Amino acid sequence: MSLEPVQVMSGQVAELPKVAPSSNGDSGGSWEGKREFDKDHLGLTAKPKPPKPENAVTVAVSSRVLFRTEREQKVFEQKGVEEYLRYQIEHENEPFAPGPAFPFVKALEAVNARLRELYPQSEELFDIVLVTYNHAHVGIRLINTINHHNLFIERFCMTGGSSPIGYLKAWQTNLYLSADANKVREALTEGIAAATMFMPEKMTEVSESQLRVAFDGDAVLFSDESERIFKAHGLDKFFEHEKENEDRLLDHGPLKGFLEALGKLQKKFYAKGQRLDCPIRTYLVTARSAASSGIRALKTLRAWGLEIDEALFLAGAPKGPMLEKIRPHIYFDDQMFHVEGAAEMGTVAAHVPYGIAQKHNSKHNTSAGK
């Protein structure tokens, strides 16, 4: 199976699961009188204020992964920008269908609702920024779509065809999700955690009450140091290297900071005695073997002060079936082989184009570390 960004392999619109009520006012009855809400000119309760970027966990998503825009993209590619803009304006009252990032964003909003209940004054929340190369004229359709789907997204970045990377840095972005692999690579080069999203042919039903995020290990949470040993010298040398360096920490990978941000929010629930009912759960899903190479990964996470709720060491077994059981809202991996395998099982997988594996990325590629 060959994946293209935000295309469904069967050509059918995948049915997206429902998630918990968003933080845009649906649950407002339980939040009445809390000061994070604005009051309109009539004194009525309005939507909550977006948090300041320096306090928030900022997730930037492109319009092409939050919504389904294949038809519009085809108009742009075949007829050019002017016809594309005309088409968007003519259809601005027709909302876009949900895209692959939609369940993830709804889950972020569900976590925000829980955080606001526990910490009414806190701005330590997820903040979602919609990023698009579109002209500002398209903004009306995007706003109509956001309101139609009952999302709470107040921050937009419409660049009119320019690169959004500078704006992502200004937003202090913790994660950037896009359908444009080149822009994802540019973001990674600038030190921003980023991944290319794909629409699987089918969509596994995901939790309505718990955000689940799964990570690969090497070249995602960790550097590609160990993967380079495997590529250059083979499996035996890889195991030997890991044994010799068992007590030396792995360097950080591009998604380490995002796991750190998730952990910070998890601890806010733990502080209220809600460890067993935390609405955020994280997973390490790696092809490393537990006994021969897993201990170094676990020691590194512990030294960083990071907790992973579940760790699966698969010793080279396929990841797709395990991910089907986990049912994450998103899974990050640096190898397309594993991204495709996850998508075949209905998991929304995101490719992190980082490290030595990018020189070997193909359907037939295998890995020891991952």
Tab-separated table of C-alpha atoms in Angstrom:
chain	number	residue	atom	x	y	z
A	1	MET	CA	0.000	0.000	0.000
A	2	SER	CA	1.332	3.437	-0.935
A	3	LEU	CA	0.119	6.351	1.130
A	4	GLU	CA	-0.362	9.870	-0.130
A	5	PRO	CA	-0.924	12.668	2.392
A	6	VAL	CA	-4.584	13.022	3.320
A	7	GLN	CA	-5.943	10.670	0.682
A	8	VAL	CA	-8.173	7.703	1.422
A	9	MET	CA	-6.941	4.598	-0.338
A	10	SER	CA	-10.438	3.338	-1.137
A	11	GLY	CA	-11.644	6.764	-2.213
A	12	GLN	CA	-14.372	6.713	0.432
A	13	VAL	CA	-14.797	9.182	3.256
A	14	ALA	CA	-13.808	7.366	6.418
A	15	GLU	CA	-16.328	7.607	9.232
A	16	LEU	CA	-14.788	9.426	12.147
A	17	PRO	CA	-15.569	8.466	15.734
A	18	LYS	CA	-17.318	10.763	18.146
A	19	VAL	CA	-15.338	12.255	20.991
A	20	ALA	CA	-16.138	13.969	24.240
A	21	PRO	CA	-17.746	17.437	24.246
A	22	SER	CA	-15.352	20.184	23.257
A	23	SER	CA	-14.244	23.117	25.369
A	24	ASN	CA	-16.123	25.687	23.325
A	25	GLY	CA	-19.103	26.025	25.633
A	26	ASP	CA	-20.993	22.719	25.297
A	27	SER	CA	-20.212	21.966	28.916
A	28	GLY	CA	-20.543	25.586	29.924
A	29	GLY	CA	-23.252	24.869	32.476
A	30	SER	CA	-20.699	23.314	34.805
A	31	TRP	CA	-18.291	26.204	34.332
A	32	GLU	CA	-20.636	29.127	35.036
A	33	GLY	CA	-19.066	31.975	36.892
A	34	LYS	CA	-15.472	30.923	36.237
A	35	ARG	CA	-13.267	33.812	35.281
A	36	GLU	CA	-11.617	32.223	32.251
A	37	PHE	CA	-14.851	33.003	30.357
A	38	ASP	CA	-15.480	36.307	28.670
A	39	LYS	CA	-18.789	38.121	29.016
A	40	ASP	CA	-20.397	39.589	25.948
A	41	HIS	CA	-22.064	43.007	25.919
A	42	LEU	CA	-25.263	41.483	27.269
A	43	GLY	CA	-23.462	39.819	30.152
A	44	LEU	CA	-23.969	36.344	28.720
A	45	THR	CA	-21.385	33.613	29.144
A	46	ALA	CA	-19.163	33.417	26.079
A	47	LYS	CA	-16.392	31.102	24.974
A	48	PRO	CA	-13.277	30.637	27.136
A	49	LYS	CA	-10.248	32.774	26.387
A	50	PRO	CA	-7.414	31.135	24.457
A	51	PRO	CA	-4.320	30.717	26.651
A	52	LYS	CA	-1.198	32.787	26.140
A	53	PRO	CA	1.328	30.962	23.897
A	54	GLU	CA	3.992	30.949	26.604
A	55	ASN	CA	1.671	29.035	28.950
A	56	ALA	CA	0.021	26.657	26.490
A	57	VAL	CA	0.890	23.418	24.721
A	58	THR	CA	0.465	24.737	21.192
A	59	VAL	CA	-0.559	22.308	18.458
A	60	ALA	CA	-0.570	23.753	14.938
A	61	VAL	CA	-2.573	21.820	12.351
A	62	SER	CA	-2.881	22.525	8.653
A	63	SER	CA	-6.347	22.849	7.151
A	64	ARG	CA	-5.561	19.905	4.846
A	65	VAL	CA	-5.184	17.487	7.777
A	66	LEU	CA	-7.899	18.886	10.029
A	67	PHE	CA	-10.432	18.794	7.180
A	68	ARG	CA	-10.955	16.900	3.933
A	69	THR	CA	-9.913	19.228	1.096
A	70	GLU	CA	-9.044	16.791	-1.706
A	71	ARG	CA	-11.667	18.227	-4.085
A	72	GLU	CA	-10.442	21.769	-3.548
A	73	GLN	CA	-6.824	20.702	-3.923
A	74	LYS	CA	-7.675	19.116	-7.259
A	75	VAL	CA	-9.250	22.374	-8.452
A	76	PHE	CA	-6.088	24.232	-7.466
A	77	GLU	CA	-3.781	21.761	-9.210
A	78	GLN	CA	-5.826	21.551	-12.417
A	79	LYS	CA	-7.203	25.083	-12.799
A	80	GLY	CA	-4.905	27.377	-10.851
A	81	VAL	CA	-5.144	29.728	-7.921
A	82	GLU	CA	-7.788	32.152	-9.262
A	83	GLU	CA	-10.273	29.408	-10.077
A	84	TYR	CA	-9.471	27.810	-6.728
A	85	LEU	CA	-10.293	31.020	-4.837
A	86	ARG	CA	-13.506	31.466	-6.833
A	87	TYR	CA	-14.526	27.895	-6.034
A	88	GLN	CA	-13.867	28.374	-2.317
A	89	ILE	CA	-15.920	31.564	-2.175
A	90	GLU	CA	-18.798	29.961	-4.064
A	91	HIS	CA	-18.829	27.076	-1.573
A	92	GLU	CA	-18.010	28.978	1.598
A	93	ASN	CA	-21.274	27.969	3.273
A	94	GLU	CA	-20.525	24.275	2.723
A	95	PRO	CA	-18.451	22.916	5.634
A	96	PHE	CA	-15.469	20.676	4.985
A	97	ALA	CA	-15.691	17.079	6.187
A	98	PRO	CA	-13.406	15.989	9.056
A	99	GLY	CA	-9.842	14.982	8.151
A	100	PRO	CA	-7.300	12.678	9.827
A	101	ALA	CA	-6.346	15.184	12.541
A	102	PHE	CA	-9.967	15.848	13.517
A	103	PRO	CA	-10.330	13.140	16.226
A	104	PHE	CA	-6.969	14.180	17.694
A	105	VAL	CA	-8.048	17.820	17.929
A	106	LYS	CA	-11.402	16.873	19.473
A	107	ALA	CA	-9.514	14.796	22.045
A	108	LEU	CA	-7.298	17.788	22.878
A	109	GLU	CA	-10.424	19.847	23.502
A	110	ALA	CA	-11.863	17.111	25.714
A	111	VAL	CA	-8.691	17.239	27.848
A	112	ASN	CA	-9.014	21.031	28.031
A	113	ALA	CA	-12.557	20.668	29.357
A	114	ARG	CA	-11.291	18.467	32.183
A	115	LEU	CA	-8.403	20.831	32.943
A	116	ARG	CA	-10.725	23.837	33.152
A	117	GLU	CA	-12.924	21.994	35.622
A	118	LEU	CA	-9.930	21.281	37.877
A	119	TYR	CA	-7.958	24.503	37.317
A	120	PRO	CA	-10.365	27.323	36.374
A	121	GLN	CA	-7.646	29.997	36.355
A	122	SER	CA	-4.866	28.044	34.677
A	123	GLU	CA	-3.666	28.671	31.130
A	124	GLU	CA	-1.740	25.397	30.993
A	125	LEU	CA	-3.968	23.997	28.270
A	126	PHE	CA	-3.772	22.783	24.698
A	127	ASP	CA	-3.999	25.672	22.257
A	128	ILE	CA	-4.869	24.758	18.666
A	129	VAL	CA	-3.695	26.966	15.813
A	130	LEU	CA	-5.081	26.435	12.306
A	131	VAL	CA	-2.322	26.927	9.751
A	132	THR	CA	-3.070	27.218	6.060
A	133	TYR	CA	-1.322	28.430	2.907
A	134	ASN	CA	-4.703	29.762	1.793
A	135	HIS	CA	-5.560	33.332	0.952
A	136	ALA	CA	-7.579	35.156	3.600
A	137	HIS	CA	-10.678	34.902	1.358
A	138	VAL	CA	-10.854	31.205	2.231
A	139	GLY	CA	-10.978	32.061	5.925
A	140	ILE	CA	-14.754	32.496	5.854
A	141	ARG	CA	-15.275	28.886	4.780
A	142	LEU	CA	-12.812	27.665	7.403
A	143	ILE	CA	-14.555	29.636	10.161
A	144	ASN	CA	-17.935	28.334	9.017
A	145	THR	CA	-16.552	24.797	9.113
A	146	ILE	CA	-15.074	25.211	12.595
A	147	ASN	CA	-18.388	26.524	13.902
A	148	HIS	CA	-20.285	23.733	12.141
A	149	HIS	CA	-18.149	21.065	13.820
A	150	ASN	CA	-18.291	22.845	17.185
A	151	LEU	CA	-14.532	23.283	17.494
A	152	PHE	CA	-12.831	25.888	19.670
A	153	ILE	CA	-10.092	27.269	17.421
A	154	GLU	CA	-9.552	31.000	17.718
A	155	ARG	CA	-6.036	31.312	16.303
A	156	PHE	CA	-5.588	31.242	12.521
A	157	CYS	CA	-2.482	31.630	10.396
A	158	MET	CA	-3.346	32.146	6.706
A	159	THR	CA	-0.102	32.743	4.832
A	160	GLY	CA	-1.303	33.242	1.255
A	161	GLY	CA	1.203	30.722	-0.105
A	162	SER	CA	4.182	31.724	2.084
A	163	SER	CA	5.952	29.343	4.431
A	164	PRO	CA	4.342	29.218	7.886
A	165	ILE	CA	7.505	28.146	9.738
A	166	GLY	CA	8.371	31.606	11.053
A	167	TYR	CA	4.880	31.973	12.461
A	168	LEU	CA	5.123	28.551	14.113
A	169	LYS	CA	8.195	29.721	15.993
A	170	ALA	CA	6.384	32.894	17.068
A	171	TRP	CA	3.499	30.769	18.412
A	172	GLN	CA	6.074	28.694	20.369
A	173	THR	CA	4.595	25.634	18.674
A	174	ASN	CA	4.995	22.291	20.457
A	175	LEU	CA	3.722	20.186	17.529
A	176	TYR	CA	3.006	20.868	13.846
A	177	LEU	CA	0.883	18.491	11.760
A	178	SER	CA	0.710	18.951	8.003
A	179	ALA	CA	0.102	17.153	4.720
A	180	ASP	CA	3.161	18.880	3.213
A	181	ALA	CA	6.242	16.736	3.844
A	182	ASN	CA	8.593	19.517	2.736
A	183	LYS	CA	7.177	21.958	5.289
A	184	VAL	CA	7.374	19.257	7.963
A	185	ARG	CA	11.074	18.767	7.190
A	186	GLU	CA	11.578	22.529	7.315
A	187	ALA	CA	9.916	22.670	10.727
A	188	LEU	CA	12.065	19.818	12.054
A	189	THR	CA	15.176	21.623	10.831
A	190	GLU	CA	14.064	24.641	12.870
A	191	GLY	CA	13.679	22.501	15.987
A	192	ILE	CA	9.868	22.257	15.874
A	193	ALA	CA	8.310	18.834	16.486
A	194	ALA	CA	6.452	17.995	13.286
A	195	ALA	CA	4.969	15.122	11.310
A	196	THR	CA	3.222	14.434	8.016
A	197	MET	CA	-0.297	13.059	8.436
A	198	PHE	CA	-2.078	10.471	6.313
A	199	MET	CA	-5.695	9.393	6.009
A	200	PRO	CA	-6.045	5.627	6.488
A	201	GLU	CA	-8.502	3.693	4.347
A	202	LYS	CA	-10.491	2.885	7.458
A	203	MET	CA	-10.659	4.672	10.792
A	204	THR	CA	-10.546	2.694	14.023
A	205	GLU	CA	-12.938	3.985	16.670
A	206	VAL	CA	-11.034	5.944	19.305
A	207	SER	CA	-11.719	6.820	22.926
A	208	GLU	CA	-14.213	9.586	23.630
A	209	SER	CA	-12.763	10.388	27.049
A	210	GLN	CA	-8.997	9.771	26.857
A	211	LEU	CA	-6.366	11.248	24.526
A	212	ARG	CA	-4.038	8.442	23.448
A	213	VAL	CA	-0.719	9.258	21.789
A	214	ALA	CA	1.729	6.558	20.675
A	215	PHE	CA	5.394	7.110	19.819
A	216	ASP	CA	8.091	5.120	18.110
A	217	GLY	CA	11.429	5.201	19.922
A	218	ASP	CA	14.558	5.746	17.832
A	219	ALA	CA	14.549	8.877	15.633
A	220	VAL	CA	11.231	9.965	17.203
A	221	LEU	CA	11.590	10.231	20.993
A	222	PHE	CA	15.307	9.435	20.853
A	223	SER	CA	18.051	10.310	18.394
A	224	ASP	CA	18.903	7.992	15.504
A	225	GLU	CA	22.285	7.042	17.052
A	226	SER	CA	21.402	3.378	17.561
A	227	GLU	CA	19.617	3.125	14.218
A	228	ARG	CA	22.793	4.316	12.505
A	229	ILE	CA	24.732	1.470	14.123
A	230	PHE	CA	22.190	-1.044	12.856
A	231	LYS	CA	22.167	0.364	9.313
A	232	ALA	CA	25.957	0.432	9.102
A	233	HIS	CA	26.943	-2.758	10.926
A	234	GLY	CA	23.917	-5.017	11.313
A	235	LEU	CA	21.859	-6.468	14.141
A	236	ASP	CA	24.630	-8.125	16.163
A	237	LYS	CA	26.628	-4.904	16.346
A	238	PHE	CA	23.462	-3.047	17.297
A	239	PHE	CA	22.873	-5.344	20.276
A	240	GLU	CA	26.548	-5.111	21.253
A	241	HIS	CA	26.436	-1.317	21.056
A	242	GLU	CA	23.309	-1.110	23.216
A	243	LYS	CA	24.790	-3.437	25.837
A	244	GLU	CA	28.032	-1.476	26.019
A	245	ASN	CA	26.141	1.827	26.297
A	246	GLU	CA	23.332	0.647	28.559
A	247	ASP	CA	24.072	3.321	31.173
A	248	ARG	CA	24.725	6.135	28.687
A	249	LEU	CA	21.611	8.138	27.882
A	250	LEU	CA	20.294	8.354	24.365
A	251	ASP	CA	20.184	11.845	22.929
A	252	HIS	CA	16.769	13.419	22.404
A	253	GLY	CA	14.765	13.024	19.215
A	254	PRO	CA	12.378	15.478	17.524
A	255	LEU	CA	9.227	14.448	19.477
A	256	LYS	CA	10.782	14.326	22.952
A	257	GLY	CA	9.569	17.843	23.721
A	258	PHE	CA	5.983	17.002	22.846
A	259	LEU	CA	6.023	13.952	25.141
A	260	GLU	CA	7.428	16.251	27.821
A	261	ALA	CA	4.550	18.691	27.298
A	262	LEU	CA	2.004	15.866	27.559
A	263	GLY	CA	3.654	14.703	30.777
A	264	LYS	CA	3.402	18.181	32.266
A	265	LEU	CA	-0.360	18.197	31.722
A	266	GLN	CA	-0.686	14.639	33.023
A	267	LYS	CA	0.895	15.698	36.305
A	268	LYS	CA	-1.833	18.301	36.788
A	269	PHE	CA	-4.338	15.439	36.917
A	270	TYR	CA	-2.088	13.369	39.172
A	271	ALA	CA	-1.917	16.298	41.607
A	272	LYS	CA	-5.700	16.090	41.958
A	273	GLY	CA	-5.630	12.352	42.649
A	274	GLN	CA	-6.681	11.430	39.119
A	275	ARG	CA	-3.752	9.294	37.980
A	276	LEU	CA	-6.053	6.320	37.338
A	277	ASP	CA	-8.601	8.535	35.590
A	278	CYS	CA	-6.176	10.709	33.630
A	279	PRO	CA	-7.560	11.742	30.206
A	280	ILE	CA	-4.069	11.576	28.642
A	281	ARG	CA	-2.298	8.267	28.042
A	282	THR	CA	1.038	7.767	26.289
A	283	TYR	CA	2.594	4.709	24.660
A	284	LEU	CA	6.039	3.672	23.461
A	285	VAL	CA	5.703	1.198	20.585
A	286	THR	CA	9.157	0.083	19.486
A	287	ALA	CA	10.699	-2.771	17.534
A	288	ARG	CA	13.493	-2.913	20.113
A	289	SER	CA	13.825	-6.124	22.115
A	290	ALA	CA	13.147	-5.684	25.826
A	291	ALA	CA	16.060	-7.684	27.255
A	292	SER	CA	18.732	-6.852	24.691
A	293	SER	CA	18.091	-3.181	23.946
A	294	GLY	CA	15.000	-1.980	25.821
A	295	ILE	CA	16.667	-1.129	29.109
A	296	ARG	CA	18.613	1.792	27.624
A	297	ALA	CA	15.407	3.362	26.306
A	298	LEU	CA	13.687	3.042	29.688
A	299	LYS	CA	16.686	4.397	31.583
A	300	THR	CA	16.799	7.381	29.243
A	301	LEU	CA	13.131	8.211	29.769
A	302	ARG	CA	13.526	7.901	33.534
A	303	ALA	CA	16.583	10.152	33.553
A	304	TRP	CA	14.632	12.743	31.561
A	305	GLY	CA	11.910	12.629	34.212
A	306	LEU	CA	9.375	11.396	31.676
A	307	GLU	CA	6.773	8.723	32.256
A	308	ILE	CA	5.383	6.502	29.513
A	309	ASP	CA	2.149	4.849	30.580
A	310	GLU	CA	2.695	1.745	28.466
A	311	ALA	CA	5.817	0.423	26.722
A	312	LEU	CA	5.609	-2.283	24.062
A	313	PHE	CA	8.899	-3.871	22.978
A	314	LEU	CA	7.988	-5.888	19.890
A	315	ALA	CA	11.396	-7.386	18.977
A	316	GLY	CA	10.753	-6.736	15.290
A	317	ALA	CA	7.115	-7.874	15.201
A	318	PRO	CA	4.634	-5.770	13.163
A	319	LYS	CA	3.314	-2.715	14.961
A	320	GLY	CA	-0.080	-2.535	13.236
A	321	PRO	CA	-1.860	-5.190	15.324
A	322	MET	CA	-0.638	-3.661	18.598
A	323	LEU	CA	-1.731	-0.209	17.516
A	324	GLU	CA	-5.128	-1.582	16.567
A	325	LYS	CA	-5.520	-2.674	20.200
A	326	ILE	CA	-4.236	0.613	21.628
A	327	ARG	CA	-6.446	2.712	19.343
A	328	PRO	CA	-4.371	5.903	19.579
A	329	HIS	CA	-5.610	9.196	18.210
A	330	ILE	CA	-2.201	9.512	16.557
A	331	TYR	CA	0.942	7.404	16.187
A	332	PHE	CA	4.356	8.865	15.296
A	333	ASP	CA	7.015	6.864	13.414
A	334	ASP	CA	10.012	7.785	11.280
A	335	GLN	CA	9.642	4.870	8.850
A	336	MET	CA	6.965	4.733	6.172
A	337	PHE	CA	7.018	0.948	6.453
A	338	HIS	CA	5.491	1.229	9.924
A	339	VAL	CA	3.238	4.172	9.009
A	340	GLU	CA	1.714	2.131	6.188
A	341	GLY	CA	1.362	-0.916	8.406
A	342	ALA	CA	-0.466	1.135	11.014
A	343	ALA	CA	-2.748	2.707	8.400
A	344	GLU	CA	-3.688	-0.726	7.047
A	345	MET	CA	-5.039	-1.564	10.517
A	346	GLY	CA	-7.026	1.684	10.776
A	347	THR	CA	-4.628	3.782	12.871
A	348	VAL	CA	-4.026	7.446	12.050
A	349	ALA	CA	-0.244	7.444	11.693
A	350	ALA	CA	2.070	10.412	11.171
A	351	HIS	CA	5.489	10.250	9.535
A	352	VAL	CA	8.436	11.994	11.210
A	353	PRO	CA	10.981	12.473	8.384
A	354	TYR	CA	14.058	12.493	10.592
A	355	GLY	CA	17.283	10.505	10.842
A	356	ILE	CA	19.179	7.870	8.907
A	357	ALA	CA	16.050	5.865	8.047
A	358	GLN	CA	15.030	8.539	5.529
A	359	LYS	CA	17.786	7.222	3.259
A	360	HIS	CA	16.277	3.749	3.483
A	361	ASN	CA	12.542	4.455	3.684
A	362	SER	CA	10.720	1.906	1.586
A	363	LYS	CA	8.037	-0.699	2.008
A	364	HIS	CA	10.689	-3.409	2.394
A	365	ASN	CA	12.759	-1.612	5.014
A	366	THR	CA	13.167	-3.276	8.418
A	367	SER	CA	14.624	-1.953	11.643
A	368	ALA	CA	16.132	-3.210	14.869
A	369	GLY	CA	15.670	-0.132	17.035
A	370	LYS	CA	12.593	1.748	16.049
